[in-house]
Coordinates of N, CA and C in Angstrom, one line a residue:
X1 N -22.7 21.9 78.7 CA -21.7 22.7 78.0 C -22.3 23.4 76.8
X2 N -23.1 22.6 76.1 CA -23.8 23.3 74.9 C -24.6 24.4 75.3
X3 N -25.3 24.3 76.5 CA -26.2 25.4 76.9 C -25.4 26.6 77.2
X4 N -24.2 26.4 77.8 CA -23.4 27.6 78.2 C -22.8 28.2 77.0
X5 N -22.6 27.4 75.9 CA -22.0 28.0 74.7 C -23.0 28.8 73.9
X6 N -24.2 28.2 73.7 CA -25.2 28.8 72.9 C -26.1 29.9 73.6
X7 N -26.1 29.9 74.9 CA -27.0 30.8 75.6 C -26.7 32.3 75.3
X8 N -25.4 32.7 75.1 CA -25.2 34.1 74.8 C -25.5 34.5 73.4
X9 N -25.8 33.5 72.5 CA -26.0 33.9 71.1 C -27.3 34.8 71.0
X10 N -27.2 35.7 70.0 CA -28.3 36.6 69.8 C -29.5 35.8 69.1
X11 N -30.7 36.3 69.3 CA -31.9 35.6 68.7 C -31.8 35.4 67.2
X12 N -31.2 36.4 66.5 CA -31.1 36.4 65.1 C -30.2 35.2 64.6
X13 N -29.1 35.0 65.3 CA -28.2 34.0 64.9 C -28.8 32.6 65.2
X14 N -29.5 32.5 66.4 CA -30.2 31.3 66.7 C -31.2 30.9 65.7
X15 N -31.9 31.8 65.2 CA -32.9 31.5 64.1 C -32.2 31.0 62.9
X16 N -31.1 31.6 62.5 CA -30.4 31.2 61.3 C -29.8 29.8 61.5
X17 N -29.4 29.5 62.7 CA -28.8 28.2 63.0 C -29.9 27.1 62.9
X18 N -31.1 27.4 63.4 CA -32.2 26.4 63.3 C -32.5 26.2 61.8
X19 N -32.5 27.2 61.1 CA -32.8 27.1 59.6 C -31.8 26.2 58.9
X20 N -30.5 26.4 59.3 CA -29.5 25.6 58.7 C -29.7 24.1 59.0
X21 N -30.1 23.9 60.3 CA -30.2 22.5 60.7 C -31.4 21.9 60.0
X22 N -32.5 22.6 59.8 CA -33.6 22.0 59.0 C -33.3 21.8 57.6
X23 N -32.6 22.7 57.0 CA -32.2 22.5 55.6 C -31.3 21.3 55.4
X24 N -30.4 21.1 56.4 CA -29.4 20.0 56.3 C -30.2 18.7 56.5
X25 N -31.1 18.6 57.4 CA -31.9 17.4 57.6 C -32.7 17.1 56.4
X26 N -33.3 18.1 55.7 CA -34.0 17.9 54.5 C -33.1 17.4 53.4
X27 N -31.9 17.9 53.3 CA -31.0 17.4 52.3 C -30.6 16.0 52.5
X28 N -30.4 15.6 53.7 CA -30.1 14.2 54.0 C -31.2 13.3 53.6
X29 N -32.5 13.6 53.9 CA -33.6 12.8 53.6 C -33.8 12.6 52.1
X30 N -33.7 13.8 51.4 CA -34.0 13.7 50.0 C -32.9 13.0 49.2
X31 N -31.8 12.8 49.7 CA -30.7 12.2 49.0 C -30.6 10.7 49.3
X32 N -31.5 10.2 50.2 CA -31.6 8.7 50.4 C -32.0 8.0 49.1
X33 N -31.5 6.9 48.8 CA -31.9 6.2 47.6 C -33.3 5.7 47.7
X34 N -34.1 5.8 46.6 CA -35.5 5.4 46.5 C -35.6 3.9 46.3
X35 N -36.3 3.2 47.2 CA -36.4 1.8 47.0 C -37.5 1.4 46.0
X36 N -37.2 0.7 45.0 CA -38.2 0.3 43.9 C -39.3 -0.6 44.5
X37 N -40.5 -0.4 44.1 CA -41.6 -1.2 44.5 C -41.5 -2.6 43.9
X38 N -42.1 -3.6 44.5 CA -42.0 -4.9 44.0 C -43.1 -5.2 42.9
X39 N -42.9 -6.2 42.2 CA -44.0 -6.7 41.3 C -45.2 -7.2 42.1
X40 N -46.4 -7.1 41.5 CA -47.5 -7.6 42.2 C -48.3 -8.6 41.4
X41 N -49.0 -9.5 42.0 CA -49.7 -10.6 41.3 C -51.1 -10.7 41.9
X42 N -52.1 -10.5 41.1 CA -53.5 -10.7 41.6 C -54.3 -11.5 40.6
X43 N -55.5 -11.9 41.0 CA -56.4 -12.6 40.1 C -57.8 -12.3 40.5
X44 N -58.8 -12.3 39.6 CA -60.2 -12.0 39.9 C -61.1 -12.7 38.9
X45 N -62.2 -13.2 39.4 CA -63.3 -13.8 38.6 C -64.3 -12.7 38.2
X46 N -64.6 -12.7 36.9 CA -65.6 -11.7 36.5 C -66.5 -12.4 35.5
X47 N -67.7 -12.8 35.9 CA -68.4 -12.5 37.2 C -67.9 -13.4 38.3
X48 N -68.1 -12.9 39.6 CA -67.7 -13.7 40.7 C -68.9 -14.6 41.2
X49 N -70.1 -14.5 40.6 CA -71.2 -15.4 40.9 C -71.9 -15.8 39.6
X50 N -72.0 -17.1 39.4 CA -72.6 -17.7 38.2 C -73.6 -18.8 38.6
X51 N -74.4 -19.2 37.6 CA -75.2 -20.3 37.8 C -74.5 -21.6 37.5
X52 N -75.1 -22.8 37.9 CA -74.4 -24.1 37.6 C -74.2 -24.2 36.1
X53 N -73.0 -24.6 35.7 CA -72.6 -24.7 34.3 C -72.4 -23.4 33.6
X54 N -72.5 -22.3 34.3 CA -72.2 -21.0 33.6 C -70.7 -20.8 33.5
X55 N -70.3 -19.7 32.9 CA -68.9 -19.3 32.7 C -68.5 -18.0 33.4
X56 N -67.3 -17.9 33.7 CA -66.7 -16.7 34.3 C -65.3 -16.5 33.7
X57 N -64.9 -15.3 33.5 CA -63.6 -14.9 33.0 C -62.6 -14.7 34.2
X58 N -61.6 -15.6 34.2 CA -60.6 -15.5 35.3 C -59.4 -14.7 34.7
X59 N -59.1 -13.6 35.4 CA -58.1 -12.7 34.9 C -56.9 -12.6 35.9
X60 N -55.7 -12.9 35.4 CA -54.5 -12.7 36.2 C -53.8 -11.4 35.8
X61 N -53.4 -10.6 36.8 CA -52.8 -9.3 36.5 C -51.4 -9.3 37.2
X62 N -50.4 -9.0 36.4 CA -49.0 -8.9 36.9 C -48.5 -7.5 36.7
X63 N -48.3 -6.7 37.7 CA -47.9 -5.3 37.6 C -46.4 -5.2 37.9
X64 N -45.6 -4.7 36.9 CA -44.2 -4.6 37.1 C -43.8 -3.2 37.6
X65 N -43.6 -3.1 38.9 CA -43.2 -1.8 39.5 C -41.8 -1.9 40.0
X66 N -41.0 -2.8 39.5 CA -39.6 -3.0 40.0 C -38.6 -1.9 39.5
X67 N -39.0 -1.1 38.5 CA -38.1 -0.2 38.0 C -37.2 -0.7 36.9
X68 N -37.4 -2.0 36.5 CA -36.6 -2.6 35.4 C -37.5 -3.6 34.7
X69 N -37.1 -4.0 33.5 CA -37.8 -5.0 32.8 C -37.6 -6.3 33.5
X70 N -38.6 -7.2 33.5 CA -38.5 -8.5 34.1 C -38.7 -9.6 33.1
X71 N -38.1 -10.7 33.2 CA -38.2 -11.8 32.2 C -38.5 -13.1 33.0
X72 N -38.7 -14.1 32.2 CA -39.0 -15.5 32.7 C -40.1 -15.5 33.7
X73 N -41.2 -14.7 33.4 CA -42.4 -14.6 34.2 C -43.1 -16.0 34.1
X74 N -43.5 -16.6 35.2 CA -44.1 -17.9 35.2 C -45.0 -18.1 36.4
X75 N -46.1 -18.8 36.2 CA -47.0 -19.2 37.3 C -47.9 -20.4 36.7
X76 N -48.5 -21.1 37.6 CA -49.5 -22.1 37.3 C -50.7 -22.0 38.2
X77 N -51.8 -22.5 37.7 CA -53.0 -22.4 38.5 C -53.8 -23.7 38.3
X78 N -53.8 -24.5 39.4 CA -54.6 -25.8 39.4 C -56.0 -25.4 39.9
X79 N -57.0 -25.6 39.0 CA -58.4 -25.2 39.4 C -59.0 -26.1 40.4
X80 N -59.8 -25.6 41.3 CA -60.3 -26.4 42.4 C -61.2 -27.5 42.0
X81 N -61.3 -28.6 42.8 CA -62.2 -29.8 42.5 C -63.3 -29.9 43.5
X82 N -63.5 -28.9 44.3 CA -64.5 -28.9 45.3 C -65.2 -27.6 45.4
X83 N -66.5 -27.5 45.5 CA -67.5 -28.6 45.6 C -67.8 -29.4 44.3
X84 N -67.2 -29.0 43.2 CA -67.2 -29.7 41.9 C -65.9 -29.4 41.2
X85 N -65.8 -29.9 40.0 CA -64.6 -29.7 39.3 C -64.7 -28.5 38.4
X86 N -64.0 -27.4 38.7 CA -63.9 -26.3 37.9 C -63.0 -26.6 36.7
X87 N -63.4 -26.3 35.5 CA -62.6 -26.6 34.3 C -62.5 -25.3 33.4
X88 N -61.5 -25.4 32.5 CA -61.4 -24.4 31.5 C -62.5 -24.6 30.4
X89 N -63.2 -23.5 30.1 CA -64.3 -23.6 29.2 C -63.8 -23.9 27.8
X90 N -64.5 -24.7 27.0 CA -64.1 -25.1 25.6 C -64.2 -23.9 24.7
X91 N -65.2 -23.0 25.0 CA -65.4 -21.8 24.1 C -66.1 -20.8 25.0
X92 N -65.7 -19.5 24.9 CA -64.6 -19.0 24.1 C -63.2 -19.4 24.6
X93 N -62.2 -19.3 23.8 CA -60.9 -19.7 24.2 C -60.2 -18.6 25.1
X94 N -59.1 -19.0 25.7 CA -58.3 -18.1 26.5 C -57.7 -17.0 25.7
X95 N -57.4 -15.8 26.4 CA -56.9 -14.7 25.8 C -55.8 -14.1 26.6
X96 N -54.7 -13.7 25.9 CA -53.6 -13.0 26.6 C -53.7 -11.6 26.2
X97 N -53.7 -10.7 27.2 CA -53.9 -9.2 26.9 C -52.9 -8.4 27.6
X98 N -53.1 -7.1 27.6 CA -52.2 -6.1 28.2 C -50.9 -6.1 27.5
X99 N -49.8 -5.9 28.2 CA -48.5 -5.8 27.6 C -47.6 -7.0 27.8
X100 N -48.2 -8.2 27.9 CA -47.4 -9.4 28.0 C -46.6 -9.6 26.7
X101 N -45.3 -9.9 26.8 CA -44.4 -10.0 25.7 C -44.0 -11.5 25.7
X102 N -44.3 -12.2 24.6 CA -43.9 -13.5 24.5 C -44.5 -14.4 25.5
X103 N -43.8 -15.5 25.9 CA -44.3 -16.4 26.8 C -45.3 -17.4 26.2
X104 N -45.5 -18.5 27.0 CA -46.4 -19.6 26.5 C -47.5 -19.8 27.5
X105 N -48.8 -19.6 27.1 CA -49.9 -19.9 27.9 C -50.5 -21.2 27.5
X106 N -50.7 -22.1 28.5 CA -51.3 -23.4 28.3 C -52.6 -23.4 29.1
X107 N -53.7 -23.5 28.3 CA -55.1 -23.5 29.0 C -56.0 -24.3 28.1
X108 N -55.9 -25.7 28.0 CA -56.7 -26.5 27.1 C -58.2 -26.5 27.6
X109 N -59.1 -26.4 26.6 CA -60.5 -26.5 27.0 C -60.8 -27.8 27.6
X110 N -61.6 -27.8 28.7 CA -61.9 -29.0 29.5 C -60.8 -29.4 30.5
X111 N -59.7 -28.7 30.5 CA -58.6 -29.0 31.4 C -58.8 -28.4 32.7
X112 N -57.9 -28.8 33.7 CA -58.0 -28.2 35.0 C -56.8 -27.5 35.5
X113 N -55.9 -27.2 34.6 CA -54.7 -26.5 35.0 C -54.4 -25.4 33.9
X114 N -54.0 -24.2 34.4 CA -53.6 -23.1 33.6 C -52.2 -22.8 33.9
X115 N -51.3 -22.6 32.9 CA -49.9 -22.3 33.2 C -49.4 -21.2 32.2
X116 N -48.5 -20.4 32.6 CA -47.9 -19.4 31.8 C -46.4 -19.4 32.1
X117 N -45.5 -19.3 31.1 CA -44.1 -19.3 31.4 C -43.4 -18.5 30.3
X118 N -42.2 -18.1 30.6 CA -41.3 -17.4 29.7 C -41.7 -16.0 29.2
X119 N -42.6 -15.4 30.0 CA -43.0 -14.0 29.7 C -42.1 -12.9 30.0
X120 N -42.2 -11.8 29.4 CA -41.4 -10.6 29.7 C -42.4 -9.4 29.9
X121 N -42.1 -8.6 30.9 CA -42.9 -7.4 31.2 C -42.0 -6.2 31.3
X122 N -42.1 -5.2 30.5 CA -41.3 -4.0 30.6 C -41.6 -3.3 31.9
X123 N -40.6 -2.5 32.3 CA -40.8 -1.8 33.6 C -42.0 -0.8 33.5
X124 N -42.7 -0.8 34.5 CA -43.9 0.1 34.6 C -45.1 -0.4 33.8
X125 N -45.0 -1.6 33.2 CA -46.1 -2.1 32.4 C -46.9 -3.2 33.2
X126 N -48.1 -3.4 32.7 CA -49.0 -4.4 33.3 C -49.3 -5.5 32.3
X127 N -49.2 -6.8 32.8 CA -49.6 -7.9 31.9 C -50.8 -8.5 32.5
X128 N -51.8 -8.8 31.6 CA -53.0 -9.5 32.0 C -53.2 -10.7 31.2
X129 N -53.7 -11.8 31.8 CA -54.0 -13.1 31.1 C -55.4 -13.5 31.6
X130 N -56.2 -13.7 30.6 CA -57.6 -14.1 30.9 C -58.0 -15.4 30.3
X131 N -58.6 -16.2 31.1 CA -59.1 -17.6 30.8 C -60.5 -17.8 31.2
X132 N -61.3 -18.3 30.3 CA -62.8 -18.5 30.7 C -62.9 -19.9 31.3
X133 N -63.6 -19.9 32.5 CA -63.7 -21.2 33.2 C -65.2 -21.5 33.5
X134 N -65.5 -22.7 33.8 CA -66.9 -23.1 34.2 C -66.9 -24.0 35.4
X135 N -68.0 -24.0 36.1 CA -68.1 -24.9 37.3 C -69.5 -25.4 37.4
X136 N -69.7 -26.7 37.7 CA -71.0 -27.3 37.6 C -71.9 -27.3 38.8
X137 N -71.3 -27.4 40.0 CA -72.0 -27.6 41.2 C -72.1 -26.3 42.1
X138 N -73.2 -26.2 42.8 CA -73.4 -25.0 43.7 C -72.4 -25.0 44.8
X139 N -72.0 -23.8 45.2 CA -71.0 -23.7 46.3 C -70.0 -22.6 46.0
X140 N -69.0 -22.5 46.9 CA -67.9 -21.5 46.8 C -66.6 -22.3 46.4
X141 N -66.0 -21.8 45.3 CA -64.8 -22.4 44.8 C -63.6 -21.4 45.1
X142 N -62.7 -21.8 46.0 CA -61.6 -21.0 46.3 C -60.4 -21.4 45.5
X143 N -59.9 -20.5 44.7 CA -58.9 -20.8 43.7 C -57.6 -20.1 44.1
X144 N -56.5 -20.9 44.3 CA -55.2 -20.3 44.7 C -54.1 -20.7 43.6
X145 N -53.4 -19.8 43.2 CA -52.3 -20.1 42.2 C -51.1 -20.6 42.9
X146 N -50.1 -20.9 42.0 CA -48.7 -21.1 42.6 C -48.1 -19.7 42.8
X147 N -46.9 -19.8 43.4 CA -46.1 -18.6 43.5 C -45.7 -18.1 42.1
X148 N -45.7 -16.8 41.9 CA -45.3 -16.2 40.6 C -43.7 -16.0 40.7
X149 N -43.0 -16.5 39.7 CA -41.6 -16.3 39.7 C -41.2 -15.5 38.4
X150 N -40.1 -14.8 38.5 CA -39.5 -14.1 37.4 C -38.1 -13.7 37.7
X151 N -37.4 -13.0 36.8 CA -36.0 -12.6 37.1 C -35.9 -11.6 38.2
X152 N -37.1 -11.0 38.7 CA -37.1 -10.1 39.8 C -37.3 -10.8 41.2
X153 N -37.5 -12.2 41.1 CA -37.7 -12.9 42.3 C -39.1 -13.5 42.3
X154 N -39.7 -13.8 43.5 CA -41.0 -14.5 43.5 C -42.0 -13.6 44.2
X155 N -43.3 -13.9 43.9 CA -44.4 -13.2 44.5 C -45.3 -14.2 45.1
X156 N -46.0 -13.9 46.2 CA -46.9 -14.8 46.8 C -48.1 -15.2 45.9
X157 N -48.7 -16.3 46.1 CA -49.8 -16.8 45.3 C -50.9 -15.8 45.3
X158 N -51.7 -15.8 44.2 CA -52.9 -15.0 44.1 C -54.1 -15.8 44.4
X159 N -55.2 -15.3 44.9 CA -56.3 -16.1 45.3 C -57.6 -15.3 45.0
X160 N -58.7 -16.0 44.7 CA -60.0 -15.4 44.6 C -61.1 -16.5 44.7
X161 N -62.3 -16.1 45.0 CA -63.4 -17.1 45.1 C -64.4 -16.9 44.0
X162 N -65.0 -18.0 43.5 CA -66.1 -18.0 42.6 C -67.2 -18.7 43.2
X163 N -68.4 -18.1 43.2 CA -69.6 -18.7 43.8 C -70.5 -19.2 42.7
X164 N -71.0 -20.4 42.8 CA -72.0 -21.0 41.9 C -73.3 -21.0 42.7
X165 N -74.3 -20.3 42.2 CA -75.5 -20.0 42.9 C -76.7 -20.7 42.1
X166 N -77.5 -21.5 42.8 CA -78.6 -22.2 42.1 C -79.7 -21.2 41.7
X167 N -79.7 -20.0 42.3 CA -80.7 -19.0 42.0 C -80.3 -18.2 40.8
X168 N -79.1 -18.4 40.3 CA -78.6 -17.7 39.1 C -78.6 -18.6 37.9
X169 N -79.1 -18.2 36.8 CA -79.1 -19.1 35.6 C -77.7 -19.2 35.0
X170 N -77.4 -20.2 34.4 CA -76.1 -20.3 33.6 C -76.2 -19.4 32.4
X171 N -75.1 -18.7 32.1 CA -75.1 -17.8 31.0 C -73.8 -17.9 30.2
X172 N -73.8 -18.1 28.9 CA -72.6 -18.2 28.1 C -73.0 -17.9 26.7
X173 N -71.9 -17.6 25.9 CA -72.2 -17.3 24.5 C -71.1 -18.1 23.6
X174 N -71.5 -18.2 22.3 CA -70.6 -19.0 21.4 C -70.7 -18.4 20.0
X175 N -69.6 -18.5 19.2 CA -69.6 -18.1 17.9 C -69.6 -19.3 17.0
X176 N -70.4 -19.2 15.9 CA -70.5 -20.3 14.9 C -70.6 -19.7 13.5
X177 N -69.5 -19.8 12.7 CA -68.2 -20.5 13.1 C -67.4 -19.5 13.9
X178 N -66.4 -20.1 14.6 CA -65.5 -19.3 15.5 C -64.4 -18.6 14.8
X179 N -64.1 -19.0 13.5 CA -63.1 -18.4 12.7 C -63.6 -18.0 11.4
X180 N -63.5 -16.7 11.0 CA -64.0 -16.3 9.7 C -63.0 -15.3 9.1
X181 N -63.2 -15.1 7.8 CA -62.4 -14.1 7.1 C -62.9 -12.7 7.3
X182 N -62.1 -11.7 7.1 CA -62.5 -10.3 7.3 C -63.7 -10.0 6.4
X183 N -64.7 -9.4 6.9 CA -65.9 -9.1 6.2 C -67.0 -10.2 6.1
X184 N -66.6 -11.3 6.6 CA -67.6 -12.4 6.6 C -68.5 -12.4 7.8
X185 N -69.5 -13.3 7.8 CA -70.5 -13.3 8.9 C -70.2 -14.5 9.9
X186 N -70.6 -14.3 11.1 CA -70.7 -15.4 12.1 C -71.9 -15.2 12.9
X187 N -72.4 -16.2 13.6 CA -73.6 -16.1 14.4 C -73.2 -16.2 15.9
X188 N -73.6 -15.2 16.7 CA -73.4 -15.3 18.1 C -74.6 -15.8 18.8
X189 N -74.5 -16.9 19.6 CA -75.6 -17.4 20.3 C -75.4 -17.2 21.8
X190 N -76.4 -16.5 22.4 CA -76.4 -16.3 23.9 C -77.3 -17.4 24.5
X191 N -76.8 -18.1 25.4 CA -77.6 -19.1 26.1 C -77.8 -18.8 27.6
X192 N -79.1 -18.8 28.0 CA -79.4 -18.5 29.4 C -80.1 -19.8 29.9
X193 N -79.5 -20.5 30.7 CA -80.0 -21.9 31.1 C -80.5 -21.8 32.6
X194 N -81.8 -21.9 32.8 CA -82.4 -21.9 34.1 C -82.9 -23.2 34.6
X195 N -82.5 -24.3 33.9 CA -83.1 -25.6 34.1 C -82.6 -26.2 35.5
X196 N -81.5 -25.7 36.0 CA -81.0 -26.2 37.3 C -81.7 -25.5 38.5
X197 N -82.5 -24.5 38.2 CA -83.1 -23.7 39.3 C -84.6 -24.0 39.5
X198 N -85.0 -23.9 40.7 CA -86.4 -24.3 41.0 C -87.3 -23.0 41.0
X199 N -86.7 -21.9 40.8 CA -87.5 -20.6 40.8 C -87.5 -20.0 39.4
X200 N -88.5 -19.2 39.1 CA -88.6 -18.4 37.8 C -87.6 -17.3 37.8
X201 N -86.9 -17.1 36.7 CA -85.9 -16.0 36.6 C -86.7 -14.8 36.0
X202 N -86.6 -13.7 36.6 CA -87.4 -12.5 36.1 C -86.5 -11.3 36.0
X203 N -87.0 -10.3 35.1 CA -86.3 -9.0 35.0 C -84.8 -9.2 34.6
X204 N -84.5 -10.2 33.7 CA -83.2 -10.4 33.3 C -82.7 -9.4 32.3
X205 N -81.4 -9.1 32.3 CA -80.9 -8.2 31.3 C -79.4 -8.4 31.1
X206 N -78.9 -8.1 29.9 CA -77.4 -8.1 29.7 C -77.1 -7.2 28.5
X207 N -75.8 -6.9 28.3 CA -75.4 -6.1 27.2 C -74.0 -6.7 26.8
X208 N -73.7 -6.7 25.5 CA -72.5 -7.2 25.0 C -71.9 -6.1 24.0
X209 N -70.8 -5.5 24.5 CA -70.1 -4.5 23.7 C -69.0 -5.2 22.9
X210 N -69.1 -5.2 21.6 CA -68.1 -6.0 20.8 C -66.8 -5.3 20.7
X211 N -65.7 -6.1 20.5 CA -64.4 -5.5 20.2 C -64.4 -4.6 19.0
X212 N -63.4 -3.8 18.8 CA -63.3 -2.9 17.6 C -63.3 -3.8 16.4
X213 N -64.1 -3.4 15.4 CA -64.1 -4.2 14.1 C -65.2 -5.1 14.0
X214 N -66.0 -5.4 15.1 CA -67.1 -6.3 15.0 C -68.4 -5.5 15.2
X215 N -69.3 -5.6 14.2 CA -70.6 -5.0 14.3 C -71.7 -5.9 13.9
X216 N -72.9 -5.6 14.2 CA -74.1 -6.4 13.9 C -74.3 -6.3 12.4
X217 N -74.5 -7.4 11.7 CA -74.6 -7.5 10.3 C -76.0 -7.0 9.8
X218 N -76.1 -6.6 8.6 CA -77.4 -6.2 8.0 C -77.8 -7.2 6.8
X219 N -78.9 -7.9 6.9 CA -79.8 -8.0 8.1 C -79.1 -8.9 9.2
X220 N -79.7 -8.7 10.4 CA -79.1 -9.3 11.6 C -79.5 -10.8 11.7
X221 N -80.7 -11.1 11.1 CA -81.3 -12.4 11.3 C -81.5 -12.8 12.7
X222 N -81.9 -11.8 13.5 CA -82.1 -12.1 15.0 C -83.2 -13.0 15.2
X223 N -83.1 -13.9 16.1 CA -84.2 -14.8 16.5 C -83.9 -15.2 18.0
X224 N -85.0 -15.7 18.7 CA -84.9 -16.0 20.1 C -86.0 -16.9 20.5
X225 N -85.8 -17.7 21.5 CA -86.8 -18.5 22.2 C -87.3 -17.9 23.5
X226 N -86.7 -16.8 23.9 CA -87.1 -16.1 25.1 C -88.4 -15.3 24.8
X227 N -89.1 -15.0 25.9 CA -90.4 -14.3 25.7 C -90.4 -13.1 26.6
X228 N -91.3 -12.1 26.3 CA -91.5 -10.9 27.1 C -90.2 -10.2 27.4
X229 N -89.5 -9.7 26.3 CA -88.3 -9.0 26.5 C -88.1 -7.9 25.5
X230 N -87.1 -7.0 25.8 CA -86.8 -5.9 24.9 C -85.4 -6.2 24.4
X231 N -85.1 -6.0 23.1 CA -83.8 -6.2 22.5 C -83.4 -5.1 21.6
X232 N -82.1 -4.9 21.6 CA -81.5 -3.9 20.7 C -80.4 -4.6 19.9
X233 N -80.7 -4.7 18.6 CA -79.8 -5.4 17.7 C -79.8 -4.6 16.4
X234 N -79.3 -3.4 16.4 CA -79.3 -2.5 15.2 C -78.2 -2.8 14.3
X235 N -78.4 -3.1 13.0 CA -77.4 -3.3 12.1 C -76.3 -2.2 12.1
X236 N -75.1 -2.5 12.1 CA -74.0 -1.5 12.1 C -73.6 -1.2 13.5
X237 N -74.4 -1.5 14.5 CA -74.0 -1.2 15.9 C -73.0 -2.2 16.4
X238 N -72.2 -1.7 17.4 CA -71.2 -2.6 18.0 C -71.6 -3.0 19.4
X239 N -72.9 -2.9 19.7 CA -73.5 -3.3 21.0 C -74.8 -4.1 20.8
X240 N -74.9 -5.2 21.5 CA -76.2 -5.9 21.5 C -76.7 -6.0 23.0
X241 N -78.0 -5.8 23.2 CA -78.5 -5.8 24.5 C -79.9 -6.4 24.6
X242 N -80.2 -7.0 25.7 CA -81.5 -7.6 25.9 C -81.9 -7.3 27.3
X243 N -83.2 -7.0 27.6 CA -83.7 -6.7 28.9 C -85.1 -7.1 29.2
X244 N -85.4 -7.2 30.4 CA -86.8 -7.5 30.9 C -87.3 -8.8 30.4
X245 N -86.4 -9.8 30.4 CA -86.9 -11.2 30.0 C -87.0 -12.1 31.2
X246 N -87.9 -13.1 31.1 CA -88.1 -14.0 32.2 C -88.4 -15.4 31.6
X247 N -88.1 -16.4 32.5 CA -88.5 -17.8 32.1 C -88.3 -18.7 33.3

């Protein structure tokens, strides 16, 4: 029946009709409500490979794409006990960053559980939480968090692996004292420990870019027990680097 009705129509009218149908379809599609994206929860070890007794910064990232502010953000992370007991490093301490608002972070040095609760993340914002951890024995540590919960619902657990490699020396740094007044001095000590490894470590290098407001003092009183290396420790600079060292 439709064929018999439309067959006599002139080509010009048929073209206009098709155009109207296309516009109508486009109108229907563009007026469908947009579904807001969900919040996301991830974690990553940086570095993902360390030497026995070394440290790595474990960072949790919560991205609020829900289209609204979310509250009561909470999760916990029990660190793995195999192939050894991963623990929270005693120094440096944990750091909350990004746009986390309020909330309570519990991450005691030497402990095996990290927890965060009562946080708020404004819509479109990202909250990051970083905790320094250490692991003693060689092998792969698979770390899985709890489910993330908030006023927007729950998100599946986040997971990442940390590898402890006997061919990699342990590497960590410390401040002494760890708390100072503005304008005062503190000493940063970088420790590279290759005692757990049976091979010589060669061509080592690293750089440390300090946060805003921290610079190398004058004089720097730089000293080291490392041999055959190049170092950059210019007073007033916000970067320290060492390269081409071996032991």
